[in-house]
XYZ file of C-alpha atoms in Angstrom:
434
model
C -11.345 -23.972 -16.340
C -9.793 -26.880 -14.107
C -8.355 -24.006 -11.934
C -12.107 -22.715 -10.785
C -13.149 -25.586 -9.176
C -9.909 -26.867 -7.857
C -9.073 -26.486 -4.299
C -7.684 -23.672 -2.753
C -4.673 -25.321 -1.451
C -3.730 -26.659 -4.479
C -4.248 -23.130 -6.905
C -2.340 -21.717 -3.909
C 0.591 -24.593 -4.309
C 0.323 -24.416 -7.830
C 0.740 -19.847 -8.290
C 3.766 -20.359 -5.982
C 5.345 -22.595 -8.403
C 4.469 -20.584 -11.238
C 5.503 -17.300 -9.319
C 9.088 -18.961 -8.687
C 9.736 -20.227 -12.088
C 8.928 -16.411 -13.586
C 11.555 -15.028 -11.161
C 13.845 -18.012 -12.420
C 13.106 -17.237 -15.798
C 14.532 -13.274 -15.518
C 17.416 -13.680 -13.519
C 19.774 -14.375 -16.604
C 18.106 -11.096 -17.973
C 19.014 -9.221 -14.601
C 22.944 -10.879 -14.963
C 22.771 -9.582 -18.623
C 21.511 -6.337 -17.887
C 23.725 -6.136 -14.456
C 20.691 -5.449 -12.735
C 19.885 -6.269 -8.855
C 17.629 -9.584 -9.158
C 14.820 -7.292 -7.098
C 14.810 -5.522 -10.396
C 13.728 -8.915 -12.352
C 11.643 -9.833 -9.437
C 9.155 -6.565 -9.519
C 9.349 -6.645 -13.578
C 7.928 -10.298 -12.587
C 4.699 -9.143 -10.694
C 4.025 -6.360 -13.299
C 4.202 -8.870 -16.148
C 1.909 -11.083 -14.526
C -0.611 -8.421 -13.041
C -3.345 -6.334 -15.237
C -0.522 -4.491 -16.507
C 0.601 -7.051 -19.082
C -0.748 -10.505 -18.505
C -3.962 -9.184 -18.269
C -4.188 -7.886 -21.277
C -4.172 -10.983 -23.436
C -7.481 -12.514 -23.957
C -9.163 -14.584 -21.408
C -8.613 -12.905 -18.202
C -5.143 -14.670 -17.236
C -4.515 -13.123 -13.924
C -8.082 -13.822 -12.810
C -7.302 -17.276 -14.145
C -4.252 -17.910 -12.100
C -4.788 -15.909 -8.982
C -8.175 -15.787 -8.112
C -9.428 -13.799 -5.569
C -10.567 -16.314 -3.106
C -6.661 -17.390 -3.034
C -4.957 -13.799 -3.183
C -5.441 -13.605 0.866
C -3.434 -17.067 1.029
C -1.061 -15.479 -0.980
C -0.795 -12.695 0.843
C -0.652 -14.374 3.764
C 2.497 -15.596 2.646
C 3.676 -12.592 1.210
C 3.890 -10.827 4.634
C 5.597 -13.697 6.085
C 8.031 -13.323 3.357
C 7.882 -9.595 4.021
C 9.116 -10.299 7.710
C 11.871 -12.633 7.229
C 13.186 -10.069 5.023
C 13.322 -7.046 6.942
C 14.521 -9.328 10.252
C 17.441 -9.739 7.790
C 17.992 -5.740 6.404
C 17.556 -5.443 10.223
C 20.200 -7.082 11.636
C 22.679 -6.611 8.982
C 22.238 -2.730 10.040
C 25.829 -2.194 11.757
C 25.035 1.444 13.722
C 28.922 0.835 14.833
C 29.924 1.883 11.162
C 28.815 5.090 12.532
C 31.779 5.789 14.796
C 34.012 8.295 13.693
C 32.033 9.478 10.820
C 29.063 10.177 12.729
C 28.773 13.872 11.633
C 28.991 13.152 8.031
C 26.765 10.466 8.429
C 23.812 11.987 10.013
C 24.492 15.513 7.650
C 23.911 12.821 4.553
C 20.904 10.934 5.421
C 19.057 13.782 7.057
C 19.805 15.738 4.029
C 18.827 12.740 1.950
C 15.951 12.721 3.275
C 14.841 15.963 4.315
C 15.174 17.514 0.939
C 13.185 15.185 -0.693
C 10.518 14.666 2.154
C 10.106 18.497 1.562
C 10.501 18.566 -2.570
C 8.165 15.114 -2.805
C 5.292 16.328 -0.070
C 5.125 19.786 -2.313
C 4.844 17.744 -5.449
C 2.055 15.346 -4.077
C 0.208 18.762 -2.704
C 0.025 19.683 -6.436
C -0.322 16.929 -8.625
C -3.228 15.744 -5.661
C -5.100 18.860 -6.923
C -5.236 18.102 -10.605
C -5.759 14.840 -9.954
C -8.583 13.994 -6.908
C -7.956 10.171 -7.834
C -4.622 9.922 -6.449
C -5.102 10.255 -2.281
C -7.576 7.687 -0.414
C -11.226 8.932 0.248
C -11.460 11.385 2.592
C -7.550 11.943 3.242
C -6.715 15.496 4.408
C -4.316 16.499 1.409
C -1.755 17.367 4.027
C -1.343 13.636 5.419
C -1.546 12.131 1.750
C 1.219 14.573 0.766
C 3.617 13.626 4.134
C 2.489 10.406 3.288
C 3.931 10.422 -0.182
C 7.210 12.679 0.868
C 7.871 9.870 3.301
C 7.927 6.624 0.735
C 9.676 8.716 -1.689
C 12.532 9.838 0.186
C 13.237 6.286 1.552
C 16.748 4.305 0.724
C 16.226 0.503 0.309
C 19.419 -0.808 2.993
C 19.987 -3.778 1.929
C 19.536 -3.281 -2.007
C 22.081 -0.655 -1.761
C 24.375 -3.254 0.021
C 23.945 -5.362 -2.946
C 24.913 -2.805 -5.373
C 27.824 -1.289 -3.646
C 29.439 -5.279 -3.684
C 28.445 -5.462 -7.289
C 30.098 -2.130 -7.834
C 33.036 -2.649 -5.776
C 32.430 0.540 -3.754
C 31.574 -1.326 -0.315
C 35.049 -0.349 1.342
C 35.494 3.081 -0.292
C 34.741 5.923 1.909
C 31.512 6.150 -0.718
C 30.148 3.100 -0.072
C 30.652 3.237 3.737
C 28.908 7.018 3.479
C 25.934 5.496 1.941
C 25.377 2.412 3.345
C 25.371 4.116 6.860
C 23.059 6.950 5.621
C 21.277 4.724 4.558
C 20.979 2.616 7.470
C 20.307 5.658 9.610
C 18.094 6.873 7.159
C 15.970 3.355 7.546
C 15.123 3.676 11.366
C 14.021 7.446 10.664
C 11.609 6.407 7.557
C 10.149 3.898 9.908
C 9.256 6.620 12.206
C 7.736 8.769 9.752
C 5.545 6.005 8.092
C 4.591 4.892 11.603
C 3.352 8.752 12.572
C 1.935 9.456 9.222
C -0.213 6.452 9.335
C -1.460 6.836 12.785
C -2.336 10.586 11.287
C -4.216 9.187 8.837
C -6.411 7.092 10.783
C -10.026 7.414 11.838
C -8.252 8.524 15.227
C -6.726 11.281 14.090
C -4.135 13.287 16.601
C -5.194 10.820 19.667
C -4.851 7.776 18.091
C -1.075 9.147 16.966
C -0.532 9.647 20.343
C -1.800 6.538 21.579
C 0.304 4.144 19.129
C 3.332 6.964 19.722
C 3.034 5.952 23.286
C 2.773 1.896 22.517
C 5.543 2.238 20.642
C 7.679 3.807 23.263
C 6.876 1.091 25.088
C 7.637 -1.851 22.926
C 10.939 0.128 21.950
C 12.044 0.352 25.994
C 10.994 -3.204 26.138
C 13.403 -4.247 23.268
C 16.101 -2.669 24.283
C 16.622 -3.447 27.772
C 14.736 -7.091 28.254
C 14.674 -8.087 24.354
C 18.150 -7.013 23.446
C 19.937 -8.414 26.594
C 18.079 -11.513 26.371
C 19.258 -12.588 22.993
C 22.924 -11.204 24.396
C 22.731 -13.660 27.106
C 21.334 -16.622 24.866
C 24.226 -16.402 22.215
C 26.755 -16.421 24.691
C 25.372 -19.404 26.630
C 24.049 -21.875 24.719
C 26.250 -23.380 21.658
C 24.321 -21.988 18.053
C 26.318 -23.878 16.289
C 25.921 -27.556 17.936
C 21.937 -26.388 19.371
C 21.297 -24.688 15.947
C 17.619 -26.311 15.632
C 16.369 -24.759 19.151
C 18.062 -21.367 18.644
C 16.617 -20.690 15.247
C 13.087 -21.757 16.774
C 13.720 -19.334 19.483
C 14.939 -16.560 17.013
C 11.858 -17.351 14.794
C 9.079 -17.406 17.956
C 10.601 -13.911 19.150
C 10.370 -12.064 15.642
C 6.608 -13.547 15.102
C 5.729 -12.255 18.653
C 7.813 -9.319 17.544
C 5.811 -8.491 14.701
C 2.570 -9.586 16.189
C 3.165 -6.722 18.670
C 3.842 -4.078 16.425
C 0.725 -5.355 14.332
C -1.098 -5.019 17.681
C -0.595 -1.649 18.613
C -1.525 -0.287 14.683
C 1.202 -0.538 12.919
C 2.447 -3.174 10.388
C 4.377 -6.236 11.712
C 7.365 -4.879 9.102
C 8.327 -2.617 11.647
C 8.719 -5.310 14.155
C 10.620 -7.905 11.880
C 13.190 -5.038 11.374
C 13.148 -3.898 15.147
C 13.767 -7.526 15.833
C 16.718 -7.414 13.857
C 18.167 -4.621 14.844
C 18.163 -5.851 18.711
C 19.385 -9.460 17.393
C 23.415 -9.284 18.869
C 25.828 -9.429 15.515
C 27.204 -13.202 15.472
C 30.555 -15.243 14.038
C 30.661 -16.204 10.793
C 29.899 -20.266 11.489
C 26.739 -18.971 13.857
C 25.632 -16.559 11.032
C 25.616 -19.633 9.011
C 23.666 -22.056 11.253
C 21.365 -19.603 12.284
C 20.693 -16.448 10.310
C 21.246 -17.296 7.133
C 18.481 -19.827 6.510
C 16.019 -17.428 7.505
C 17.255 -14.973 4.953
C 17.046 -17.809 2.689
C 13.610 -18.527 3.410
C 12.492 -14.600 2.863
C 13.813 -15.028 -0.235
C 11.879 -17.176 -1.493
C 8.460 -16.294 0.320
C 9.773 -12.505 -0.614
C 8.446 -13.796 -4.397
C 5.360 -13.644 -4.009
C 5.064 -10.321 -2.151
C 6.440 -9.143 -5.658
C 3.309 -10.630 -7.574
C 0.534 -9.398 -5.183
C 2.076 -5.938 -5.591
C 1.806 -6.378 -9.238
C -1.603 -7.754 -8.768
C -2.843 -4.333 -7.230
C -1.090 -2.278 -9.896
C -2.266 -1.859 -13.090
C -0.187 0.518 -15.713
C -3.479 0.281 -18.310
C -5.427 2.414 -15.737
C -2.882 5.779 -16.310
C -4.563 8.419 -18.354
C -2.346 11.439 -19.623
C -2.622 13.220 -15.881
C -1.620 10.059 -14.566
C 1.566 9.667 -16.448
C 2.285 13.326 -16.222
C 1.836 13.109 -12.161
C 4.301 9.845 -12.181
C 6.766 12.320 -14.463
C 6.536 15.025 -11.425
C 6.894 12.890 -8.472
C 10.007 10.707 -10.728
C 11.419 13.695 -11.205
C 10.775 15.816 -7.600
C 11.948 12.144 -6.082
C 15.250 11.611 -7.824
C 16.129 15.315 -8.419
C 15.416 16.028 -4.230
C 17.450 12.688 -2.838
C 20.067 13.159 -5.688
C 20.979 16.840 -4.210
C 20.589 16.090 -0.504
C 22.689 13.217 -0.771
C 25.315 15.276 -3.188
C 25.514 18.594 -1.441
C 25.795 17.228 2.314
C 28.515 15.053 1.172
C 30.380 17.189 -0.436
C 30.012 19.771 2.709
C 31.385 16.913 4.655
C 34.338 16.585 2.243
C 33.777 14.514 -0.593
C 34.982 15.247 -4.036
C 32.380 16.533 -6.199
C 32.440 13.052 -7.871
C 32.471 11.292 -4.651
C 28.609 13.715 -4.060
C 27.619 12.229 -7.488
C 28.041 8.684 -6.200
C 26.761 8.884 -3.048
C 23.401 11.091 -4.438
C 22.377 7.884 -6.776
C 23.158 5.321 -4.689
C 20.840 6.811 -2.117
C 18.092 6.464 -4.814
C 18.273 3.405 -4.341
C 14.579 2.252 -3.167
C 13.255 -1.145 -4.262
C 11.289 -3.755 -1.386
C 11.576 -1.175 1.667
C 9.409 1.568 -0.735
C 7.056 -1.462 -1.941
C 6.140 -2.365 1.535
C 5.420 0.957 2.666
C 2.953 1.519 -0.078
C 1.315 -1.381 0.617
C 0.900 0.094 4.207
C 0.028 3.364 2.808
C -2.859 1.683 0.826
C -4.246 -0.879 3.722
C -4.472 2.273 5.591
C -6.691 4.085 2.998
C -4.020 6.980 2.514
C -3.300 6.974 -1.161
C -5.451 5.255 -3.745
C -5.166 2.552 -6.481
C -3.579 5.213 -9.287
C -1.125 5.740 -6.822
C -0.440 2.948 -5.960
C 0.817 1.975 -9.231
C 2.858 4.788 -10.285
C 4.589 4.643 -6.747
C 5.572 1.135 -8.019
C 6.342 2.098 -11.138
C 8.768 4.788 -9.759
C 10.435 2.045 -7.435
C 11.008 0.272 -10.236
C 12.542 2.778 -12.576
C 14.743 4.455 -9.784
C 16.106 1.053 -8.475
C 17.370 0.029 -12.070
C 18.713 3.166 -13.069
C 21.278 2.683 -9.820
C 23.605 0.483 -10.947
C 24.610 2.294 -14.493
C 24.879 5.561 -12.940
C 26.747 4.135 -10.209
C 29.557 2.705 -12.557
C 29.195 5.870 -14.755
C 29.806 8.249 -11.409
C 32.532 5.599 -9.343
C 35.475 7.160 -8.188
C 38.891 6.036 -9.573
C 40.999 6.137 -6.195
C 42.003 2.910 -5.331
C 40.901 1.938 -2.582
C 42.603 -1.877 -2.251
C 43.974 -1.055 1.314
C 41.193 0.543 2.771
C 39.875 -1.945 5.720
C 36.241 -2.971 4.962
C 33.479 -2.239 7.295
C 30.090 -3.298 5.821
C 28.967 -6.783 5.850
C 29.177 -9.228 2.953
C 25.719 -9.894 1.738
C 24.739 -13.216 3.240
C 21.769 -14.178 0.606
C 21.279 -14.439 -2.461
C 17.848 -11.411 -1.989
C 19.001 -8.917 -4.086
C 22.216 -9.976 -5.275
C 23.134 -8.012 -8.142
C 24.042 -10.018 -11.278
C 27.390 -9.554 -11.451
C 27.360 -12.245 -8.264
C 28.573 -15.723 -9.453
């Protein structure tokens, strides 16, 4: 047992090699399988977790991560968690919304009204067969918002991953989605952000409190934030001054986050608010400047994957525990499937088109991970939960892709101008990347 009296700093060096080399290990699997590497990557801190590692004899997990290192980890986890949504952030383009702004908003809040509604219903019920499931002493009402909320979210900047994978990324399917999506984002953020102040200790005040912090730091964004970073990229040379602008970027999203953590709510939201408000850049400054911080969340981003896996444990499910991960699987997919479907189709879409857009809007994966791991910091839903929430992130983020190729649309589409973004990381990158 060399591990147990080693120094933290070393079992700490030592898990993020090991955590690395597992996510190495699967990513032929994910090319094989043509599966988004996020797929491999949560698969990753399942198999290492209670789940599956822990099952073999001599308390592996325990052995690797112990819990006086898990905060460390952790620790680096978040920051992995914030370079990552700084990214999905600012690769949010709201000017793909122009022209198609009525179909746009009639798909995502259909995508996500439907299955806020459907979801919070479900978690009403399947909380009263099975007491386990909220937090102690959540009203059922908040723990079922709570639930409606992560369920009905669409993972940005997986979806952008798939849609290149899939080809569909300048069809007018992709370009539905991936601005429903977007839109969809900023409105998720809001919910989790009022369903958690609900949930707290503070009840209705304390909702209006952080409601009114918020407006604040969102005022403060726009109009000093926002222009500030305007003013910087046109002055100073990114390119040639690289070094001080990307310790400028990275000093505003810490202090970014820091304030959102502040006020009571998780630093997330300010990593992505931070991206949002960074001004879109050239290609050679996207480069020097943006692109090494995405590369950096990617690899941190491992390791949010494993202390997620950590906290969920598949072994703990009893027959009411699988059935209530079969009702909320099915209430989830079933809900954002139609919403997505029906509104685009309204809007003009071939019926085909509507069976496109309603999977790729299933499409959940890191955004729905980090909000239940804000859901369970706050108390609101417990450790059961917790891991069939996971488990349904993981099952509705690989069944995308298939059902995406099985559902594409056969127009061709070669001349259509594109207008989302090239991925710029490897985060995500489904397999069929070189």
């Amino acid at each position: 047992m060399l591990l147990a009296h080693a120094p933290s700093s070393v079992v700490v060096f030592g898990d993020v090699a090991v955590i690395l080399l597992c996510g190495i290990a699967f990513v032929p699997l994910c090319r094989r399988l043509r599966q988004p590497v996020i797929v491999g990557e949560i698969a990753v801190g399942i198999l290492l977790g209670p789940s599956v590692l822990g099952q073999l004899p001599g308390d592996l997990p325990g052995l690797l991560f112990p819990d006086e290192v898990r905060p460390y980890l952790g620790v680096i986890a978040d920051i992995g968690i914030v370079f990552f949504l700084f990214a999905a952030g600012w690769e949010l383009d709201l000017g793909a919304l122009r022209g198609r702004g009525r179909a746009v908003v009639a798909v995502s809040a259909s995508s996500m009204g439907l299955p806020l509604l459907c979801v919070a219903a479900t978690g009403y019920a399947v909380q009263a067969i099975h007491p386990a499931l909220p937090g102690p002493g959540v009203p059922p009402l908040v723990f079922s918002l709570f639930v409606g909320t992560a369920l009905s979210i669409t993972a940005f900047s997986v979806l952008a991953r798939v849609l290149h994978e899939t080809g569909l990324h300048t069809t007018p399917v992709g370009t539905t989605a991936i601005a429903a999506a977007g839109l969809g984002e900023i409105f998720a953020w809001c919910g989790v952000t009022a369903v958690t102040a609900l949930g707290s200790t503070g009840g209705t005040d304390q909702l209006a409190r952080t409601a009114a912090e918020l407006v604040g730091y969102v005022l403060v964004m726009a109009f000093l934030v926002r222009p500030l970073l305007r003013r910087l990229a046109a002055r100073m040379d990114l390119v040639q001054h690289h070094s001080l602008a990307l310790a400028t970027v990275c000093a505003g999203l810490f202090l970014s986050a820091s304030a959102t953590a502040w006020i009571g709510v998780h630093a997330a939201l300010g990593a992505f608010a931070f991206g949002v408000a960074m001004p879109r850049l050239d290609a050679a400054t996207r480069v020097g400047l943006v692109a090494p911080l995405q590369q950096l969340g990617s690899v941190l981003l491992a390791a949010f994957f494993v202390v997620t896996g950590l906290s969920a444990d598949l072994t703990t499910l009893s027959g009411v525990g699988m059935l209530s991960a079969g009702l909320l699987l099915i209430a989830a997919w079933v809900s954002k499937f139609a919403g997505a479907a029906l509104a685009h189709r309204w809007s003009g879409g071939s019926w085909r088109e509507a069976g496109a857009v309603g999977v790729l809007l299933n499409c959940r994966g890191v955004t729905e991970l980090v909000v239940l791991v804000i859901g369970r910091q706050a108390g609101l839903i417990g450790d059961k939960l917790f891991t069939i929430l996971v488990l349904i992130a993981l099952l509705t983020t690989a069944a995308v892709t298939p059902l995406t190729r099985l559902l594409k649309p056969h127009a061709d589409t070669r001349h259509q101008p594109p207008t989302v973004p090239a991925p710029r990381s490897r985060r995500e990158q489904p397999s069929g990347s070189a």
